Coordinates of C-alpha atoms and ligand atoms in Angstrom, one line a residue:
M20 CA 12.8 -18.2 19.7
S21 CA 15.0 -19.5 22.6
H22 CA 18.0 -17.4 23.3
E23 CA 20.6 -18.5 21.8
N24 CA 23.2 -15.4 21.1
R25 CA 22.9 -14.3 18.5
N26 CA 24.5 -11.5 16.0
T27 CA 23.9 -8.7 14.4
S28 CA 25.5 -10.0 10.9
D29 CA 23.1 -12.8 11.4
L30 CA 20.9 -13.6 8.0
K31 CA 17.3 -13.5 10.3
S32 CA 15.4 -15.2 6.7
D33 CA 11.9 -16.3 6.7
K34 CA 10.3 -19.5 7.6
V35 CA 8.3 -19.2 4.4
K36 CA 10.0 -20.2 1.5
D37 CA 7.7 -20.4 -1.6
Y38 CA 6.6 -16.4 -2.1
S39 CA 4.7 -17.4 -5.2
K40 CA 2.2 -17.4 -2.3
Y41 CA 2.2 -13.7 -1.3
F42 CA 2.9 -12.1 -4.7
D43 CA 1.8 -12.3 -8.1
F44 CA 4.1 -14.5 -9.1
S45 CA 2.4 -15.5 -12.3
D46 CA 5.0 -15.7 -14.9
A47 CA 8.0 -16.4 -12.6
K48 CA 10.4 -18.8 -12.5
L49 CA 12.2 -20.0 -9.6
I50 CA 16.0 -20.5 -10.2
S51 CA 17.8 -21.4 -7.3
Q52 CA 17.0 -21.7 -3.6
E53 CA 20.0 -21.1 -1.5
D54 CA 21.2 -21.1 2.1
G55 CA 17.9 -18.7 2.6
K56 CA 17.6 -17.5 -0.6
S57 CA 15.2 -18.0 -3.1
T58 CA 15.5 -16.2 -6.9
Y59 CA 13.0 -15.6 -9.7
R60 CA 13.1 -14.8 -12.8
I61 CA 10.2 -12.4 -13.1
K62 CA 10.2 -9.9 -16.6
G63 CA 13.6 -10.3 -17.9
R64 CA 14.5 -9.3 -14.2
N65 CA 16.1 -11.4 -11.1
I66 CA 14.9 -11.4 -8.0
Q67 CA 16.8 -12.4 -4.4
I68 CA 14.7 -13.1 -2.3
N69 CA 16.3 -13.4 1.2
A70 CA 13.1 -12.7 3.0
A71 CA 9.7 -10.6 2.5
P72 CA 6.7 -9.4 4.8
S73 CA 3.8 -10.7 5.3
Y74 CA 0.7 -9.6 6.8
R75 CA 0.1 -12.6 9.3
D76 CA 3.3 -12.7 10.6
E77 CA 3.4 -8.9 11.5
K78 CA 0.4 -8.8 13.1
Q79 CA 1.2 -11.5 16.1
R80 CA 2.9 -10.9 19.0
G81 CA 5.3 -13.3 19.5
K82 CA 6.8 -14.3 23.4
E83 CA 10.3 -14.1 21.4
D84 CA 12.9 -12.5 22.6
V85 CA 14.5 -9.4 21.8
Q86 CA 18.2 -9.4 22.5
V87 CA 19.6 -6.0 22.8
L88 CA 23.1 -6.4 20.8
Y89 CA 26.3 -4.3 20.5
D90 CA 28.7 -5.9 18.2
F91 CA 27.4 -4.3 15.3
A92 CA 30.3 -3.2 13.0
I93 CA 30.4 -2.2 9.1
P94 CA 32.1 -5.7 7.3
D95 CA 35.7 -6.2 7.1
D96 CA 34.9 -5.5 2.9
M97 CA 32.4 -3.3 2.7
Q98 CA 34.5 -0.7 5.0
E99 CA 36.8 1.8 2.0
F100 CA 33.3 0.1 -0.4
G101 CA 32.0 4.0 -0.6
Q102 CA 35.9 6.0 -1.0
G103 CA 34.8 8.7 -4.1
K104 CA 30.9 7.3 -4.4
Y105 CA 28.2 9.8 -2.7
Y106 CA 24.8 8.6 -1.3
L107 CA 21.6 10.3 -1.3
I108 CA 18.5 9.4 0.7
A109 CA 15.1 11.0 0.3
T110 CA 13.1 10.4 3.5
Y111 CA 9.3 10.9 3.9
G112 CA 7.4 10.6 6.9
C113 CA 7.8 10.7 10.9
Q114 CA 10.1 11.9 13.5
M115 CA 11.7 8.0 12.7
N116 CA 12.0 7.5 9.7
E117 CA 14.0 10.7 10.0
H118 CA 16.1 9.6 12.4
D119 CA 16.0 6.3 10.6
T120 CA 17.8 8.1 7.7
E121 CA 20.1 9.9 10.5
V122 CA 21.2 5.9 11.2
M123 CA 21.3 5.6 7.2
R124 CA 23.7 8.2 6.6
G125 CA 26.0 6.8 10.0
L126 CA 26.3 3.3 7.8
F127 CA 27.4 5.0 4.0
E128 CA 29.8 7.4 5.9
Q129 CA 31.1 4.4 7.5
M130 CA 32.2 2.7 4.2
G131 CA 33.2 5.9 2.5
Y132 CA 30.5 7.6 1.0
R133 CA 29.7 10.8 1.0
S134 CA 26.4 12.8 0.8
T135 CA 24.8 14.7 -2.0
E136 CA 22.0 16.5 -2.6
D137 CA 22.1 16.2 -6.0
K138 CA 20.4 12.9 -7.9
H139 CA 22.4 12.8 -11.0
V140 CA 25.7 12.4 -9.1
A141 CA 24.7 10.0 -6.4
D142 CA 25.6 6.6 -6.8
V143 CA 23.5 4.9 -4.7
I144 CA 19.3 6.4 -4.1
L145 CA 17.4 5.5 -1.2
L146 CA 13.6 6.1 -0.8
N147 CA 12.7 5.7 2.8
T148 CA 9.1 5.8 2.8
C149 CA 5.9 6.3 4.8
A150 CA 3.1 3.9 4.8
I151 CA 1.1 5.2 6.6
R152 CA -1.5 7.3 4.7
E153 CA -2.5 6.6 0.6
N154 CA -1.7 9.8 -0.7
A155 CA 2.5 9.3 0.7
E156 CA 2.6 6.4 -0.6
D157 CA 1.8 7.7 -4.0
K158 CA 4.7 10.2 -3.5
V159 CA 6.4 7.4 -4.2
F160 CA 5.1 5.5 -6.5
G161 CA 5.3 8.9 -8.5
E162 CA 9.3 9.8 -7.5
L163 CA 10.4 6.0 -8.3
G164 CA 8.3 7.7 -11.5
H165 CA 11.3 10.1 -12.5
L166 CA 13.8 7.5 -11.0
K167 CA 13.3 5.3 -14.0
A168 CA 14.5 8.3 -16.3
L169 CA 17.6 8.3 -14.7
K170 CA 18.4 4.5 -13.8
A171 CA 18.3 4.3 -17.7
E172 CA 20.8 7.2 -18.0
K173 CA 22.7 5.6 -15.5
P174 CA 22.5 1.5 -15.3
D175 CA 25.1 1.6 -12.5
L176 CA 22.9 3.9 -10.2
V177 CA 21.8 1.6 -7.7
L178 CA 18.2 2.1 -5.9
G179 CA 16.7 1.4 -3.4
V180 CA 13.3 1.5 -1.1
C181 CA 13.3 1.1 2.4
G182 CA 11.4 2.9 5.5
C183 CA 7.8 1.8 5.6
M184 CA 6.2 1.3 2.5
S185 CA 8.7 -2.0 1.8
Q186 CA 6.6 -3.4 5.0
E187 CA 3.4 -3.7 3.3
E188 CA 3.4 -7.7 1.4
A189 CA 1.1 -5.4 -1.3
V190 CA 4.1 -2.9 -2.1
V191 CA 6.5 -5.5 -2.4
N192 CA 4.8 -6.5 -5.1
R193 CA 4.1 -4.0 -6.7
I194 CA 7.8 -2.7 -7.4
M195 CA 8.9 -6.8 -8.1
Q196 CA 5.7 -5.7 -10.7
K197 CA 5.6 -2.7 -12.4
H198 CA 9.1 -1.1 -11.3
P199 CA 11.8 -3.8 -11.6
F200 CA 14.5 -1.6 -11.7
V201 CA 14.7 -0.9 -8.1
D202 CA 18.0 -2.7 -6.8
I203 CA 17.3 -2.9 -3.2
I204 CA 14.1 -3.3 -1.0
F205 CA 14.4 -3.2 2.8
G206 CA 12.4 -2.7 5.9
T207 CA 12.7 -1.1 9.0
H208 CA 13.7 -3.6 11.0
N209 CA 17.3 -4.6 9.1
I210 CA 18.4 -1.1 8.1
H211 CA 21.9 -2.9 9.6
R212 CA 22.5 -5.3 6.9
L213 CA 22.2 -2.4 4.5
P214 CA 26.4 -2.6 4.0
V215 CA 25.6 -6.2 3.0
L216 CA 22.4 -5.3 0.8
L217 CA 24.1 -3.4 -1.2
K218 CA 27.4 -5.7 -1.6
D219 CA 24.7 -8.0 -2.8
A220 CA 22.8 -5.8 -5.7
Y221 CA 26.2 -3.9 -6.6
F222 CA 27.9 -7.7 -7.5
N223 CA 25.2 -9.8 -8.4
K224 CA 23.3 -6.8 -10.7
E225 CA 19.7 -8.5 -9.3
M226 CA 17.2 -7.2 -7.3
V227 CA 18.0 -7.7 -3.3
V228 CA 15.0 -8.3 -1.2
E229 CA 15.0 -8.5 2.6
V230 CA 11.8 -7.8 4.3
W231 CA 12.3 -8.6 8.6
S232 CA 8.4 -9.4 9.0
K233 CA 8.8 -9.9 12.6
E234 CA 10.5 -7.0 15.0
G235 CA 14.7 -7.1 14.8
D236 CA 16.9 -7.5 17.7
I237 CA 17.5 -3.4 19.3
I238 CA 21.2 -2.6 18.1
E239 CA 22.7 -0.5 20.2
N240 CA 26.6 0.8 18.7
L241 CA 24.8 1.6 15.1
P242 CA 26.5 4.8 13.4
K243 CA 24.4 7.9 13.3
K244 CA 25.0 11.1 11.5
R245 CA 23.5 14.1 13.1
E246 CA 23.5 17.3 12.2
G247 CA 23.0 21.0 13.5
I248 CA 22.1 22.0 17.3
R249 CA 18.4 19.1 17.5
A250 CA 18.7 15.7 18.2
W251 CA 16.5 12.7 18.5
V252 CA 17.0 9.8 20.6
N253 CA 14.9 6.7 20.1
I254 CA 13.8 5.2 23.9
M255 CA 11.8 2.8 21.8
Y256 CA 11.0 0.8 19.0
G257 CA 7.5 -0.4 17.8
C258 CA 3.6 0.1 19.5
D259 CA 0.9 -2.7 20.0
K260 CA -1.8 0.2 21.0
F261 CA -3.3 -1.6 17.3
C262 CA -5.8 1.6 16.8
T263 CA -8.0 0.5 13.9
Y264 CA -7.0 2.7 11.1
C265 CA -3.0 2.7 11.8
I266 CA -0.5 0.4 10.1
V267 CA 2.5 1.8 12.0
P268 CA 2.0 -1.5 14.3
Y269 CA 2.3 -3.9 11.1
T270 CA 5.3 -1.4 9.9
R271 CA 7.1 -1.1 13.2
G272 CA 6.7 -4.9 14.9
K273 CA 6.3 -5.1 19.1
E274 CA 6.8 -2.5 21.7
R275 CA 10.7 -3.0 22.4
S276 CA 12.3 -0.8 24.7
R277 CA 16.0 0.1 25.0
R278 CA 17.4 -0.3 28.4
P279 CA 17.4 2.5 30.5
Q280 CA 21.1 2.9 30.8
D281 CA 21.5 3.4 27.4
V282 CA 19.3 5.7 26.6
L283 CA 21.1 7.9 29.8
A284 CA 24.3 7.2 27.6
E285 CA 23.1 8.4 24.8
V286 CA 21.8 11.5 25.8
R287 CA 24.7 12.3 28.2
E288 CA 26.9 12.3 25.3
L289 CA 24.4 14.0 22.8
A290 CA 24.9 17.3 25.7
R291 CA 28.7 16.6 26.2
Q292 CA 28.5 17.1 22.0
G293 CA 26.7 20.3 22.9
F294 CA 23.4 19.2 21.6
Q295 CA 20.8 22.0 23.0
E296 CA 17.8 20.7 22.5
I297 CA 17.1 16.3 22.4
T298 CA 13.6 14.8 21.2
L299 CA 13.3 11.5 23.1
L300 CA 11.5 9.3 19.9
G301 CA 8.8 6.4 19.6
Q302 CA 5.2 5.8 18.5
N303 CA 3.9 5.8 22.2
V304 CA 6.3 6.9 24.9
N305 CA 4.4 6.7 27.5
A306 CA 4.9 2.6 27.4
Y307 CA 8.0 3.1 27.2
G308 CA 9.3 0.6 30.1
K309 CA 6.5 -1.9 29.9
D310 CA 8.4 -4.8 28.8
F311 CA 11.3 -5.1 31.2
E312 CA 10.6 -8.3 33.1
D313 CA 13.6 -7.4 35.5
I314 CA 13.1 -4.5 36.1
A315 CA 10.4 -1.8 37.1
Y316 CA 10.8 1.8 35.5
T317 CA 9.0 3.9 33.5
F318 CA 8.6 6.4 31.0
G319 CA 8.4 9.4 34.3
D320 CA 11.1 7.0 35.4
L321 CA 12.8 8.4 32.3
M322 CA 12.1 11.4 32.6
D323 CA 13.1 12.3 36.0
D324 CA 16.4 10.6 35.3
I325 CA 17.1 12.6 32.0
R326 CA 16.0 15.5 33.6
K327 CA 19.5 15.7 35.7
I328 CA 21.2 16.3 32.6
D329 CA 22.4 19.3 32.0
V330 CA 20.8 19.7 27.6
P331 CA 18.3 23.1 27.9
R332 CA 15.6 21.6 26.4
I333 CA 13.7 17.9 26.4
R334 CA 10.9 16.9 24.0
F335 CA 8.6 13.8 24.1
T336 CA 6.6 12.6 21.1
T337 CA 4.3 10.8 20.5
S338 CA 2.5 10.6 23.5
H339 CA -0.7 7.8 23.7
P340 CA -3.5 9.1 26.3
R341 CA -4.4 5.9 27.6
D342 CA -0.8 5.2 29.7
F343 CA -0.5 8.6 30.1
D344 CA 0.6 8.3 34.1
D345 CA 0.8 10.6 37.7
H346 CA 4.2 9.8 38.0
L347 CA 5.0 10.9 34.9
I348 CA 2.7 14.6 35.1
E349 CA 4.0 14.5 38.2
V350 CA 7.6 14.4 36.9
L351 CA 6.9 17.0 34.3
G352 CA 5.9 19.6 36.9
K353 CA 9.9 19.7 38.1
G354 CA 9.8 22.2 34.9
G355 CA 13.6 22.6 33.9
N356 CA 14.9 21.1 31.1
L357 CA 11.5 19.9 30.5
V358 CA 9.8 21.6 28.2
E359 CA 5.8 22.1 28.5
H360 CA 5.1 21.2 25.0
I361 CA 2.7 18.4 25.0
H362 CA 1.7 16.8 22.6
L363 CA -0.9 14.4 23.4
P364 CA -2.9 13.2 20.1
V365 CA -6.6 12.7 20.3
Q366 CA -7.9 11.8 17.4
A367 CA -12.3 12.9 18.3
G368 CA -14.2 14.4 20.1
N369 CA -16.8 11.7 20.5
T370 CA -16.2 8.7 22.5
E371 CA -18.9 6.0 20.4
V372 CA -15.9 7.3 17.6
L373 CA -13.1 7.2 19.7
K374 CA -13.7 3.1 21.1
R375 CA -14.5 1.6 16.9
M376 CA -10.5 3.4 16.1
S377 CA -9.8 1.4 19.6
R378 CA -7.9 4.2 20.8
K379 CA -9.3 3.0 24.8
Y380 CA -9.9 6.1 26.1
S381 CA -13.3 8.1 26.4
R382 CA -13.7 12.1 25.7
E383 CA -14.8 12.5 29.7
Q384 CA -11.1 10.1 30.3
Y385 CA -9.4 13.0 27.5
L386 CA -10.1 16.1 28.9
E387 CA -10.2 14.4 33.0
L388 CA -6.2 13.9 31.8
V389 CA -5.4 17.2 29.9
R390 CA -7.6 18.6 33.4
K391 CA -4.1 16.4 35.1
I392 CA -1.6 18.0 33.7
K393 CA -3.2 22.5 32.9
A394 CA -2.9 21.6 37.1
A395 CA 0.3 20.0 37.5
V396 CA 2.6 21.7 34.5
P397 CA 2.0 25.8 34.6
N398 CA 1.6 27.2 30.7
A399 CA 1.5 23.9 29.8
V400 CA 1.2 23.9 25.6
L401 CA -1.2 21.2 24.3
T402 CA -0.8 20.2 20.8
T403 CA -2.8 17.1 18.7
D404 CA -3.1 14.7 16.0
I405 CA -7.0 14.7 14.8
I406 CA -8.9 12.5 12.1
V407 CA -11.8 13.1 10.3
G408 CA -14.2 10.5 7.9
F409 CA -13.4 7.5 9.8
P410 CA -15.9 5.4 8.7
G411 CA -19.2 6.5 10.2
E412 CA -19.1 8.8 11.7
T413 CA -21.7 10.9 12.1
A414 CA -22.2 14.6 11.6
E415 CA -22.9 14.8 14.9
Q416 CA -19.7 13.1 16.3
F417 CA -18.0 15.2 13.8
E418 CA -19.5 18.2 16.0
D419 CA -18.3 16.7 19.0
T420 CA -14.6 17.2 17.9
L421 CA -14.6 20.4 17.6
S422 CA -16.5 20.9 20.8
L423 CA -13.7 18.8 22.5
Y424 CA -11.3 21.1 20.4
D425 CA -12.9 24.2 21.8
E426 CA -12.8 22.6 25.7
V427 CA -9.3 22.1 25.6
G428 CA -7.8 24.9 23.4
F429 CA -4.9 23.7 21.9
D430 CA -2.4 25.5 19.7
F431 CA -2.5 23.3 17.1
A432 CA -3.0 19.6 15.8
F433 CA -2.3 17.7 12.5
T434 CA -4.9 17.1 10.4
F435 CA -5.6 14.4 8.6
I436 CA -9.0 12.7 6.8
Y437 CA -9.6 9.3 7.6
S438 CA -7.2 6.7 5.2
P439 CA -7.7 3.0 4.9
R440 CA -4.8 1.1 4.9
E441 CA -4.7 -2.1 3.8
G442 CA -4.5 -5.2 6.5
T443 CA -6.5 -2.8 9.1
P444 CA -9.6 -3.2 10.5
A445 CA -10.7 0.1 9.9
A446 CA -10.7 -1.0 6.4
D447 CA -13.2 -3.4 6.5
M448 CA -15.7 -1.0 8.0
E449 CA -18.6 0.5 6.3
D450 CA -17.6 3.5 5.5
N451 CA -20.7 6.2 4.1
V452 CA -19.2 9.4 4.7
S453 CA -18.8 10.7 1.0
M454 CA -15.1 12.2 0.5
E455 CA -16.8 16.0 -0.6
E456 CA -18.1 15.8 3.4
K457 CA -14.5 14.6 4.5
K458 CA -12.9 17.4 3.5
H459 CA -15.6 19.7 4.0
R460 CA -15.3 18.5 7.8
L461 CA -11.4 18.9 7.5
Y462 CA -11.9 22.3 6.3
R463 CA -14.3 23.4 9.2
L464 CA -11.7 21.8 11.8
N465 CA -8.9 23.8 10.0
E466 CA -10.8 26.9 10.4
L467 CA -10.7 26.1 14.0
V468 CA -7.4 24.8 14.5
N469 CA -6.1 28.4 12.9
K470 CA -8.3 30.4 15.4
H471 CA -6.9 28.9 18.1
S472 CA -3.6 29.4 16.5
K473 CA -4.2 32.9 16.3
L474 CA -4.8 32.9 19.8
S475 CA -2.8 31.5 21.3
N476 CA 0.2 34.0 19.5
E477 CA -1.4 36.7 20.8
R478 CA -1.7 35.6 23.8
L479 CA 2.1 35.9 23.9
L480 CA 2.3 39.5 22.6
N481 CA 4.3 41.3 25.2
T482 CA 6.0 38.5 26.7
V483 CA 9.5 38.1 26.9
V484 CA 10.4 33.9 25.1
E485 CA 13.2 32.4 25.6
V486 CA 14.1 31.3 22.3
L487 CA 16.9 28.8 20.6
V488 CA 18.5 30.1 17.8
E489 CA 17.7 27.8 14.5
G490 CA 19.2 30.1 11.8
E491 CA 18.7 32.4 9.9
S492 CA 14.9 33.0 8.1
R493 CA 14.4 31.4 4.8
T494 CA 13.5 34.1 2.9
N495 CA 15.5 37.3 4.6
A496 CA 19.1 36.1 6.2
D497 CA 19.6 39.6 8.2
V498 CA 16.2 38.1 9.9
L499 CA 16.9 35.5 12.7
A500 CA 14.7 32.4 13.8
G501 CA 14.2 30.2 15.6
R502 CA 12.0 28.3 18.6
T503 CA 10.2 28.6 22.3
R504 CA 10.2 26.0 24.3
S505 CA 6.5 25.3 23.4
N506 CA 7.9 25.0 19.4
K507 CA 6.3 27.8 18.1
L508 CA 8.7 29.6 15.4
I509 CA 9.4 33.2 16.0
H510 CA 11.7 36.2 14.2
F511 CA 13.9 38.4 15.1
T512 CA 16.7 40.7 14.0
G513 CA 20.2 39.9 15.0
D514 CA 23.5 38.9 14.7
K515 CA 24.0 35.1 13.2
S516 CA 26.2 34.4 15.3
L517 CA 23.0 33.7 17.7
V518 CA 22.9 30.6 15.9
G519 CA 22.7 28.2 18.3
K520 CA 22.3 29.7 21.2
M521 CA 19.5 30.9 23.1
V522 CA 18.5 34.3 23.3
N523 CA 15.1 36.1 26.0
V524 CA 12.8 37.5 23.1
Q525 CA 10.0 40.4 23.3
V526 CA 6.9 38.9 21.5
T527 CA 6.5 41.9 19.1
H528 CA 3.4 40.3 16.6
A529 CA 1.3 37.5 17.2
Q530 CA 0.1 35.9 13.8
T531 CA -1.3 32.5 12.9
W532 CA 2.3 30.4 12.2
I533 CA 4.6 33.0 13.5
L534 CA 5.7 34.9 15.6
K535 CA 8.0 37.6 15.6
G536 CA 9.9 40.4 18.7
E537 CA 12.7 41.9 19.2
I538 CA 15.7 40.9 21.3
V539 CA 15.8 42.4 24.9
A540 CA 18.6 40.8 26.7
Q541 CA 22.4 39.1 26.2
P542 CA 21.8 35.3 25.0
I543 CA 21.1 33.0 28.0
Q544 CA 25.2 31.6 28.9
L545 CA 24.7 28.4 28.9
S546 CA 27.2 25.8 31.2
I547 CA 28.1 24.1 28.1
Ligands
SAH625 N1 2.0 7.1 17.5 C1 1.2 8.1 17.6 C2 0.5 8.9 15.6 C3 1.7 8.1 14.6 S1 0.6 8.4 13.2 C4 0.2 8.4 17.9 O1 -0.3 7.5 18.1 O2 0.5 9.5 17.6 C5 0.3 10.0 12.8 C6 -0.9 10.4 13.0 O3 -1.1 10.4 11.3 C7 -2.0 9.6 13.8 O4 -1.4 9.8 15.1 C8 -3.2 10.2 13.1 O5 -3.4 11.3 13.3 C9 -3.1 9.5 11.5 N2 -3.3 8.8 11.1 C10 -2.2 7.2 11.2 N3 -3.2 6.6 10.3 C11 -3.7 7.4 9.8 C12 -5.2 6.9 8.8 N4 -5.2 5.6 8.0 N5 -5.7 8.2 8.0 C13 -5.2 9.2 8.7 N6 -4.8 9.3 9.1 C14 -4.2 8.4 10.0
SF4_626 FE1 -0.6 4.3 15.1 FE2 -2.0 3.4 17.5 FE3 -0.2 3.2 18.2 FE4 0.1 5.4 17.1 S1 -1.1 4.6 19.4 S2 1.4 4.5 16.5 S3 -2.1 5.5 16.2 S4 -1.7 1.8 16.6
F3S627 FE1 5.2 6.4 8.4 FE2 6.7 4.7 9.1 FE3 6.5 7.1 10.4 S1 4.4 5.1 8.8 S2 4.5 7.8 10.1 S3 7.5 6.3 8.6 S4 6.4 5.1 11.5

């Protein structure tokens, strides 16, 4: 695409207009094709397709420029549309999706909608979905089954599916065939089109499908509805790493970094509003800035600038070991509001398996990175993600994962059984490890994870930790719950007025999943 001037209301419709090539349209009739929209009749329902996902297009990393746009506005005729109406968004998946939900909440509220948790009250229900593993998708299809009955009771209910699953051809096909009561399907690149798509679905009573296969532009001025004392800030979108098991590069498009001045302005504004903790988000935050052609500015530079902003805690996720450079390590060593918790997914402890996963580092390189981080960042707390049962993983190769875990001494890990994802290279690899064996490996790994979690918690016994108070504990209103700088959950007795503040807590009990303690001094005075 040439560097034409676009604006956020443009419809980026697909080059492909004959969707019957992509979907199981054996009993579908093409009714009309105009303004880049094709309308089919399938099983008694009209489906208007503005754009549909294509695995082939999602794989490509073209040279098309991504523009940064600042001109978003809710269309005039939608500004009052939600008066007296309620929305509900069910969110699955990672923090990226949680944050996208905050954007959609912002859009709904600008249209006058109010939020509800009650399905029976909602006028619009959106499922913001995750495609990372098969069980994530099963949950969504299960929920669609329940919503079918609700839709039968309440035909005016608008039901939407968005998020990463919508970027999959197979999912969109399945919804069109088996769940024709869904009203809107849109993807991760066209969230800002929600008001327009809602209008189409309401007035045309057709299913509206608009999923861009290619990444969209970066739209800076979308509304966001945040709650609580912790905030997420996107620093980049997409992923170019293409680990062989992973669907994310297809569902989220190519890596695009937000301009530093836009990220810094957002963080400053959140500081001014009194947020106590900010988590910088990206699928591969260490690649931040690599796509800038006009400036040399990396993730380390960004962290060094954010360090000077008056927010008590700054976190980031997720780090890819490959791009974790010395400059970043040096900046993290400066501490202050940059917390010493680093989530550094390793995935496997065997170099051969890492190679087949296309992680682009060896076991030794990962251990060397950990050594450098521990040397530069005092009290560094490391956590990780691990996949067991990758196709062809042998018993010995799995033992390497266990030994690496012991060697690093992670505080915690998210552990997963490998789940084949259609369209990814690993899905075509021969997999000779039985499910029973995979489950057994997961069990053994989890035993080790728990052992280290308990040990790391026990090391904190009798020390005083800085805690950000998040709220009352779920089970006992006299007990407050908070998080340490390293993100460990801690319970202690205290007054509700401390919620949102920092307190010093002495650790008195250490269990595998939780610490308990007692407040030892007055809240630390914050300058905010
Ligand atoms: N961008 C992040 C990870 C996002 S997905 C990163 O690179 O670290 C979160 C985790 O899900 C991954 O770290 C991986 O451990 C797991 N995961 C991804 N694809 C998977 C698959 N096909 N099967 C099982 N686990 C998977
Ligand atoms: Fe997936 Fe790898 Fe990208 Fe993480 S870095 S999102 S695991 S492809
Ligand atoms: Fe899931 Fe998409 Fe996140 S696949 S893990 S919601 S980026």
